[in-house]
Every structure is written in C-alpha cells, then in structure tokens.
CSV table of C-alpha atoms in Angstrom, one decimal:
chain,number,residue,atom,x,y,z
A,42,MET,CA,67.7,75.8,113.7
A,43,PRO,CA,64.6,75.5,111.5
A,44,GLY,CA,64.4,72.2,109.7
A,45,LEU,CA,64.3,71.9,105.9
A,46,ALA,CA,61.4,69.9,104.5
A,47,THR,CA,62.5,67.5,101.7
A,48,THR,CA,60.6,68.0,98.5
A,49,GLY,CA,59.5,65.1,96.4
A,50,ALA,CA,61.5,64.3,93.3
A,51,ASN,CA,60.1,65.5,90.0
A,52,THR,CA,60.1,62.7,87.3
A,53,SER,CA,58.1,64.5,84.7
A,54,ALA,CA,60.4,65.9,82.0
A,55,SER,CA,57.6,68.0,80.5
A,56,ALA,CA,57.0,70.1,83.7
A,57,SER,CA,58.6,73.6,83.3
A,58,PRO,CA,59.4,75.2,85.6
A,59,VAL,CA,60.0,72.2,87.8
A,60,VAL,CA,59.5,74.0,91.1
A,61,SER,CA,58.6,77.6,91.9
A,62,PHE,CA,61.5,78.7,94.1
A,63,ASN,CA,62.5,82.2,95.2
A,64,ILE,CA,65.9,82.2,96.8
A,65,CYS,CA,65.6,85.7,98.2
A,66,GLU,CA,62.4,84.9,100.0
A,67,THR,CA,63.9,81.6,101.3
A,68,TYR,CA,67.0,83.5,102.6
A,69,ALA,CA,64.8,86.1,104.3
A,70,SER,CA,62.7,83.3,106.0
A,71,PHE,CA,65.9,81.7,107.4
A,72,LEU,CA,67.1,85.1,108.7
A,73,LYS,CA,63.9,85.3,110.9
A,74,ASN,CA,65.8,82.9,113.2
A,75,GLU,CA,67.8,85.2,115.5
A,76,GLU,CA,70.5,82.6,115.8
A,77,LEU,CA,71.3,82.4,112.1
A,78,SER,CA,73.7,85.0,110.7
A,79,ALA,CA,73.7,86.0,107.1
A,80,PRO,CA,76.3,83.4,105.9
A,81,LEU,CA,74.4,80.5,107.4
A,82,ALA,CA,71.1,81.7,106.1
A,83,ALA,CA,72.8,81.9,102.6
A,84,ILE,CA,74.2,78.4,103.0
A,85,LEU,CA,70.7,77.0,103.9
A,86,ALA,CA,69.1,78.9,101.1
A,87,LEU,CA,71.5,77.5,98.6
A,88,SER,CA,71.0,74.0,100.0
A,89,LYS,CA,67.2,74.5,99.4
A,90,LEU,CA,68.0,75.6,95.9
A,91,ILE,CA,69.8,72.3,95.3
A,92,GLU,CA,66.9,70.5,96.8
A,93,THR,CA,64.4,72.1,94.3
A,94,SER,CA,66.8,72.2,91.3
A,95,ASP,CA,66.3,70.1,88.2
A,96,ALA,CA,70.0,70.3,87.3
A,97,GLY,CA,71.3,67.1,85.8
A,98,THR,CA,75.0,67.8,85.8
A,99,MET,CA,77.5,69.4,88.1
A,100,LEU,CA,78.1,72.2,85.6
A,101,GLU,CA,74.4,73.0,85.6
A,102,LEU,CA,74.2,72.8,89.4
A,103,VAL,CA,77.2,75.2,89.9
A,104,LYS,CA,75.7,77.6,87.4
A,105,ALA,CA,72.3,77.5,89.3
A,106,LEU,CA,74.2,78.1,92.6
A,107,ASN,CA,76.2,81.0,91.2
A,108,ASP,CA,73.0,82.5,89.8
A,109,GLY,CA,71.3,82.1,93.2
A,110,ALA,CA,74.2,83.7,95.0
A,111,GLY,CA,74.1,86.6,92.5
A,112,ALA,CA,70.4,87.1,93.2
A,113,LEU,CA,71.1,87.2,96.9
A,114,LYS,CA,73.9,89.7,96.5
A,115,ALA,CA,71.8,91.9,94.3
A,116,SER,CA,69.0,92.0,96.9
A,117,THR,CA,71.0,93.8,99.6
A,118,SER,CA,73.1,96.9,99.9
A,119,ASN,CA,75.6,95.0,102.1
A,120,PRO,CA,76.3,91.6,100.6
A,121,ILE,CA,79.7,91.0,102.2
A,122,SER,CA,78.7,88.6,105.0
A,123,LEU,CA,76.2,86.6,103.0
A,124,ASN,CA,78.7,86.4,100.1
A,125,ALA,CA,81.2,84.7,102.4
A,126,GLY,CA,78.6,82.0,103.1
A,127,CYS,CA,77.8,81.6,99.4
A,128,GLU,CA,81.5,81.4,98.5
A,129,LEU,CA,82.2,78.8,101.1
A,130,PHE,CA,79.2,76.6,100.1
A,131,ILE,CA,79.8,76.7,96.4
A,132,ALA,CA,83.5,75.9,96.9
A,133,PHE,CA,82.4,72.9,99.1
A,134,VAL,CA,80.0,71.7,96.3
A,135,THR,CA,82.7,71.8,93.6
A,136,LEU,CA,85.4,70.2,95.8
A,137,LEU,CA,83.4,67.5,97.5
A,138,PRO,CA,84.7,64.0,96.6
A,139,HIS,CA,81.8,61.6,96.1
A,140,ASP,CA,80.9,58.1,94.9
A,141,SER,CA,77.2,58.6,94.6
A,142,ALA,CA,75.3,56.1,92.4
A,143,SER,CA,73.5,59.0,90.6
A,144,PHE,CA,73.5,62.7,90.4
A,145,SER,CA,70.2,62.8,92.3
A,146,ASP,CA,71.8,61.0,95.2
A,147,LEU,CA,74.7,63.5,95.0
A,148,LYS,CA,72.3,66.4,95.3
A,149,LEU,CA,70.6,64.9,98.3
A,150,GLU,CA,74.0,64.4,99.9
A,151,LEU,CA,74.9,68.0,99.2
A,152,VAL,CA,71.7,69.2,100.8
A,153,ARG,CA,72.3,67.0,103.9
A,154,GLN,CA,75.9,68.3,104.2
A,155,GLY,CA,74.7,71.9,104.0
A,156,GLN,CA,72.1,71.4,106.7
A,157,LYS,CA,74.6,69.5,108.8
A,158,TYR,CA,77.2,72.3,108.5
A,159,ALA,CA,74.7,75.0,109.4
A,160,ALA,CA,73.6,73.1,112.5
A,161,GLU,CA,77.2,72.5,113.6
A,162,ALA,CA,78.1,76.1,113.0
A,163,LEU,CA,75.5,77.3,115.5
A,164,THR,CA,78.0,75.9,118.2
A,165,TYR,CA,80.8,78.1,117.0
A,166,ARG,CA,79.9,81.1,119.1
A,167,ASP,CA,80.2,78.9,122.2
A,168,LYS,CA,83.6,77.7,121.1
A,169,ILE,CA,84.8,81.3,120.5
A,170,ALA,CA,83.4,82.5,123.9
A,171,ASN,CA,85.3,79.7,125.7
A,172,LEU,CA,88.5,80.5,123.8
A,173,ALA,CA,88.4,84.2,124.4
A,174,LEU,CA,87.5,83.7,128.1
A,175,GLY,CA,91.1,82.8,128.8
A,176,PHE,CA,92.2,86.3,127.7
A,177,ILE,CA,89.7,88.1,129.9
A,178,LYS,CA,91.1,88.7,133.4
A,179,ASP,CA,89.0,89.4,136.5
A,180,ASP,CA,88.0,93.1,136.8
A,181,SER,CA,88.6,93.7,133.1
A,182,VAL,CA,87.3,96.9,131.5
A,183,ILE,CA,86.3,96.2,127.9
A,184,LEU,CA,85.4,98.5,125.0
A,185,THR,CA,83.1,97.0,122.3
A,186,HIS,CA,81.4,98.5,119.3
A,187,SER,CA,77.9,98.2,118.0
A,188,TYR,CA,76.1,94.9,118.5
A,189,SER,CA,77.5,91.4,117.8
A,190,ARG,CA,76.0,88.1,118.8
A,191,VAL,CA,79.4,86.4,119.3
A,192,VAL,CA,80.6,89.3,121.4
A,193,MET,CA,77.5,89.2,123.5
A,194,LYS,CA,78.0,85.4,124.0
A,195,THR,CA,81.6,86.0,125.1
A,196,LEU,CA,80.7,88.9,127.5
A,197,LEU,CA,77.9,86.9,129.1
A,198,ARG,CA,80.1,83.9,129.4
A,199,ALA,CA,82.8,86.0,131.1
A,200,HIS,CA,80.2,87.5,133.4
A,201,GLU,CA,79.4,84.1,134.7
A,202,ARG,CA,82.9,83.6,136.0
A,203,LYS,CA,84.6,86.9,136.3
A,204,ARG,CA,83.9,90.6,137.1
A,205,ILE,CA,83.9,92.7,134.0
A,206,SER,CA,82.7,96.2,133.0
A,207,VAL,CA,81.9,97.3,129.5
A,208,TYR,CA,82.0,100.5,127.5
A,209,VAL,CA,80.0,100.3,124.3
A,210,THR,CA,79.9,102.9,121.5
A,211,GLU,CA,76.5,104.0,120.4
A,212,ALA,CA,77.3,103.0,116.8
A,213,ARG,CA,75.3,105.5,114.8
A,214,PRO,CA,73.3,105.8,112.7
A,215,ARG,CA,71.5,102.6,113.7
A,216,GLY,CA,72.4,102.9,117.4
A,217,LEU,CA,73.0,99.2,117.8
A,218,GLY,CA,75.3,99.9,120.7
A,219,LEU,CA,72.2,100.7,122.7
A,220,ARG,CA,71.0,97.2,122.1
A,221,THR,CA,74.2,95.9,123.5
A,222,TYR,CA,73.9,98.2,126.5
A,223,GLU,CA,70.3,97.1,127.2
A,224,GLU,CA,71.2,93.4,127.1
A,225,LEU,CA,74.3,93.7,129.2
A,226,THR,CA,72.6,95.8,131.8
A,227,ALA,CA,69.7,93.3,132.0
A,228,ALA,CA,72.3,90.6,132.7
A,229,GLY,CA,73.8,92.6,135.5
A,230,ILE,CA,77.0,93.7,133.7
A,231,PRO,CA,78.1,97.3,134.5
A,232,CYS,CA,77.9,99.1,131.1
A,233,THR,CA,78.1,102.6,129.9
A,234,VAL,CA,77.3,103.9,126.4
A,235,VAL,CA,80.0,106.0,124.8
A,236,LEU,CA,79.6,108.5,122.0
A,237,ASP,CA,81.3,107.3,118.8
A,238,SER,CA,83.3,110.6,118.9
A,239,ALA,CA,84.5,109.8,122.4
A,240,ALA,CA,86.3,106.6,121.5
A,241,SER,CA,89.7,108.3,122.1
A,242,TYR,CA,88.5,109.8,125.3
A,243,VAL,CA,87.6,106.4,126.8
A,244,MET,CA,90.5,104.4,125.5
A,245,ASP,CA,92.9,105.0,128.4
A,246,LYS,CA,90.3,103.5,130.8
A,247,VAL,CA,90.0,100.1,129.0
A,248,ASP,CA,92.1,97.0,129.1
A,249,PHE,CA,91.3,95.8,125.6
A,250,VAL,CA,88.9,96.3,122.7
A,251,LEU,CA,86.6,93.4,121.7
A,252,VAL,CA,84.6,93.6,118.4
A,253,GLY,CA,82.6,91.2,116.2
A,254,SER,CA,82.9,91.0,112.4
A,255,GLU,CA,81.0,91.1,109.2
A,256,ALA,CA,83.9,89.3,107.5
A,257,VAL,CA,87.5,88.5,108.0
A,258,VAL,CA,89.3,88.9,104.7
A,259,GLU,CA,92.2,87.2,103.0
A,260,SER,CA,94.7,89.8,104.1
A,261,GLY,CA,93.8,89.1,107.8
A,262,GLY,CA,92.0,92.4,108.0
A,263,LEU,CA,88.5,92.9,109.3
A,264,ILE,CA,85.2,94.2,107.9
A,265,ASN,CA,82.8,95.4,110.6
A,266,ALA,CA,80.3,98.1,111.5
A,267,VAL,CA,81.6,101.5,110.5
A,268,GLY,CA,83.7,103.0,113.3
A,269,SER,CA,85.6,99.8,114.0
A,270,ASN,CA,88.6,101.1,112.0
A,271,GLN,CA,89.0,104.3,113.9
A,272,ILE,CA,88.7,102.5,117.2
A,273,ALA,CA,91.5,100.1,116.1
A,274,ILE,CA,93.7,103.1,115.1
A,275,ILE,CA,93.1,104.7,118.5
A,276,ALA,CA,93.7,101.4,120.3
A,277,GLN,CA,97.1,100.9,118.6
A,278,ALA,CA,98.2,104.5,119.4
A,279,ALA,CA,97.3,103.9,123.1
A,280,ASN,CA,99.0,100.4,123.1
A,281,ILE,CA,95.6,98.7,123.8
A,282,PRO,CA,95.0,95.2,122.4
A,283,PHE,CA,92.3,95.0,119.7
A,284,TYR,CA,90.7,91.6,119.5
A,285,ALA,CA,88.2,90.5,116.8
A,286,LEU,CA,85.7,87.6,117.2
A,287,ALA,CA,84.7,85.8,114.0
A,288,GLU,CA,83.1,82.5,113.1
A,289,SER,CA,85.1,80.7,110.4
A,290,TYR,CA,82.1,80.9,108.0
A,291,LYS,CA,82.8,84.7,107.9
A,292,PHE,CA,86.3,84.1,106.5
A,293,HIS,CA,86.1,85.7,103.0
A,294,ARG,CA,88.3,85.6,99.9
A,295,LEU,CA,88.3,89.3,99.5
A,296,PHE,CA,91.4,91.5,99.5
A,297,PRO,CA,90.6,95.2,99.9
A,298,LEU,CA,93.5,97.6,100.0
A,299,SER,CA,91.4,100.5,101.2
A,300,GLN,CA,87.9,101.5,102.3
A,301,TYR,CA,87.0,102.2,98.7
A,302,ASP,CA,87.7,98.6,97.6
A,303,LEU,CA,84.8,97.2,99.6
A,304,PRO,CA,81.7,95.9,97.7
A,305,THR,CA,79.5,98.3,99.7
A,306,HIS,CA,81.3,101.4,98.4
A,307,THR,CA,79.4,103.2,95.7
A,308,SER,CA,79.7,106.7,94.1
A,309,ASN,CA,76.9,107.9,96.5
A,310,VAL,CA,79.0,107.2,99.6
A,311,LEU,CA,80.4,110.5,101.0
A,312,SER,CA,79.3,112.3,97.9
A,313,PHE,CA,78.4,116.0,97.9
A,314,PRO,CA,74.7,116.8,97.3
A,315,LEU,CA,74.0,118.4,93.9
A,316,SER,CA,70.9,120.1,92.6
A,317,SER,CA,69.5,119.2,89.2
A,318,GLY,CA,71.6,121.9,87.6
A,319,GLY,CA,74.8,120.5,89.0
A,320,ASN,CA,75.3,123.1,91.7
A,321,VAL,CA,75.6,122.4,95.4
A,322,ALA,CA,72.2,121.8,96.8
A,323,SER,CA,70.7,124.0,99.5
A,324,PRO,CA,70.4,122.5,102.9
A,325,PRO,CA,67.1,120.7,103.5
A,326,THR,CA,64.4,122.5,105.5
A,327,THR,CA,62.4,120.2,107.7
A,328,GLY,CA,60.1,120.5,110.6
A,329,ALA,CA,62.8,119.1,112.8
A,330,ILE,CA,64.9,122.3,112.4
A,331,LYS,CA,63.8,124.8,115.0
A,332,SER,CA,64.6,128.4,115.3
A,333,ALA,CA,66.4,129.8,118.3
A,334,HIS,CA,63.3,131.1,120.0
A,335,GLU,CA,61.5,127.8,119.6
A,336,ARG,CA,63.9,126.1,122.0
A,337,SER,CA,65.0,127.0,125.5
A,338,SER,CA,68.7,126.5,124.8
A,339,ASP,CA,71.1,124.7,122.5
A,340,ALA,CA,71.7,122.2,125.3
A,341,ASP,CA,68.1,121.0,125.0
A,342,TYR,CA,68.2,120.5,121.3
A,343,ILE,CA,69.6,117.5,119.6
A,344,ARG,CA,69.9,117.6,115.8
A,345,GLN,CA,69.5,114.4,113.8
A,346,MET,CA,70.8,113.5,110.4
A,347,THR,CA,68.2,113.1,107.7
A,348,PRO,CA,67.7,109.7,106.0
A,349,GLU,CA,69.4,111.2,102.9
A,350,GLN,CA,72.5,112.2,104.9
A,351,ILE,CA,72.7,108.8,106.5
A,352,ALA,CA,72.4,107.1,103.0
A,353,CYS,CA,75.5,109.0,102.0
A,354,ASN,CA,77.6,107.4,104.7
A,355,PRO,CA,79.2,103.9,104.9
A,356,GLY,CA,77.7,101.2,107.0
A,357,VAL,CA,80.9,99.1,107.4
A,358,ASP,CA,84.6,99.8,107.2
A,359,TYR,CA,87.8,97.9,106.7
A,360,THR,CA,90.4,97.5,109.5
A,361,ARG,CA,93.9,96.7,108.3
A,362,PRO,CA,95.6,93.5,109.7
A,363,ASP,CA,98.4,95.5,111.4
A,364,LEU,CA,95.8,97.1,113.7
A,365,ILE,CA,94.5,93.7,114.9
A,366,THR,CA,96.1,91.9,117.8
A,367,LEU,CA,94.3,88.5,117.5
A,368,VAL,CA,91.3,87.0,115.8
A,369,PHE,CA,89.4,84.5,118.0
A,370,SER,CA,87.6,81.9,115.9
A,371,ASP,CA,86.2,78.4,116.2
A,372,VAL,CA,89.4,77.2,114.5
A,373,GLY,CA,91.6,78.8,117.2
A,374,SER,CA,93.1,82.1,118.2
A,375,LEU,CA,94.9,83.4,115.1
A,376,THR,CA,97.2,86.3,114.2
A,377,PRO,CA,96.1,88.2,111.1
A,378,GLU,CA,98.9,86.4,109.2
A,379,GLY,CA,97.4,83.1,110.5
A,380,VAL,CA,94.0,84.1,109.3
A,381,SER,CA,95.4,84.8,105.8
A,382,GLN,CA,97.0,81.4,105.6
A,383,TYR,CA,93.9,79.7,106.8
A,384,VAL,CA,91.6,81.5,104.3
A,385,VAL,CA,94.0,80.5,101.4
A,386,GLY,CA,93.9,76.9,102.6
A,387,MET,CA,90.1,76.8,102.8
A,388,PHE,CA,89.7,77.2,99.1
A,389,ALA,CA,92.7,75.2,98.0
A,390,GLY,CA,91.7,72.5,95.5
C-alpha cells in the first residue's frame, strides 16, 4: 500500500486556504494501486483530507468529511462502492472514543487509524479465499461473472490445492470476463468464456456460482456487475448454490427494493431515444453498419452496440437476498440474514 506523507502543521491563522487539497485527485492517485479497491481508496483519501484540514472542532471535521465524500460521489457515475468506504470511515470518526490532549492530536490519531485499517484490509481477500476454499471440492466446475479481485484470489488459491474448471461470462459491454479468462488460463486453470445470454445453457454443467461484489447492502442483497441478478435467478431455478465474496468494507447501509432504487439508476437508463421534436429517433448510421453485399455472410459479421446505446444500459444490478446462498467475508461465512444483522451492528452507536 502506498504510504501517506505527513504534512507539517499550519500555525498561521492568517493563511487561507491553509492547504491546497483536491480529494478527487487524491482518490484517483490511490486507485492507481491495483490492490486498492474503491472503498479503501476513499478511506485513504478522507484520511488525507483530515491530515490537511484546518478544522478545529469535531463538527467542522465531520462537515469537511461529508463534503469530501460528496465530491467523490459526484465525480463518478457509479459511487456505490466508494460510498460504502466513505460511510464506514465517517461513522468511525464520529464514534471513536478518545482521550487526546488536543484536537490536533485527535486528528493525527484518526489519520493513523485510517491508514492502519486500509493496510489491514488488504489482507481480507486472503482471509476470504481461505474461508471459501473449504466449500470448493476437488473437480469442481465453477461459474463466475465479470472480473473480481477477491474471486481471482479464491480461484487461484483453490487451484494450488484442488482441480477446478471455470466458466466465466463475457460481461458485456466492458468484457471484463475476458480478463478473468486470460488470467485463469495463464495460471493453468481450464477456463471457457460463456456468452452472457448463455448463462442458462451452462448452468446444468456447474457445481456452484461464485461472484464478487460492488457492495453488500443492509437487506443482505448484493450489488454487482450487471448480469449477476439474472445468473442468481437461473441458479436458484436450477438448484445451484450462488455464493458471493465480499470484503466487509463493502457492507453498505443501503436498502434497495428494486433495480430502480440503486444510486446508479437515472432517467437515461433503458430510456427510448428521442429526436429533438420528441419523436422516436431514427437508427444511427455509422461506418460499422455494412450492407449485405459488403460481407460474405451474416456468420462473419458481428454487430456492436454504439457508445450511446451502451450508455443507456445499467452497469450494475441488485440481487435479492433470497437468491444468495452464502456471503463469504473476512468476518465469516454469513447468510443474507446474518449480513443484515452485521451491517446494522456496524453502525450502532
């Protein structure tokens, strides 16, 4: 984990602003570390904000943290995961018992604790991999979706001790399932890429489904790369276990009742294109669209969605808790009900 340099204390009351600090740039710099997920990068960015803040009271500090968290959320189209980290750290700041001699000492302690937590949290994927390993039998056939660092850690750990084979969905439009395929194949794990639309076709061939998470919410449900929900529905219909892997810093006090309650849902998602006059727009004409005589056969021609069409689709979806068999986390293997109880307890005063 990249270290945080301690800035010198500012004693001049006339200096304004005290320190030039851009939380979005700081957050982006932490994300350059491949090991840091969005919640941890957010925690480290907020820790840096405390380090550079001239707040003299807890009320001022919490306001600065909330403002910083708001700026981070406004800077991305998908704030769910980073918001979980912001929420966790701000709750920690407000609930931490302390006997510091001064508020400056308290701020230094909060920075130290934030950095310490982030460093410790980097071990959580190993803990989850070791926990999930007990549920993976020799010769298991596993279906996973998109790309997840904790899923990769678990599959690679399982490969060290057992024989496994993996199906991975392509996970359009970003195609992150292909990254999973490349890394698993390079490690010597038999792996096949499956069309997103073939999830039902492949389900009878697998022993269980294993997915990562953007967040695990207060209901015990899961927010993950779009397509996870339909895989969970198919798995339940086929009586196939659906396991989710989630670091506890992704536990989020959010309670969606449907896909349309997610913070990522906007009026543009799944909207119909309209022209300036309010009528249905004509289909776009691009150089990628070829006439029949320009291609040898339809079998040789693969159509691609336009960026505008992709932008009208969701990037994540919500999986209800009744579709999830277990959630493996650094705090243990939990039922969705157990997750719900844990999340409530995390933020109890």
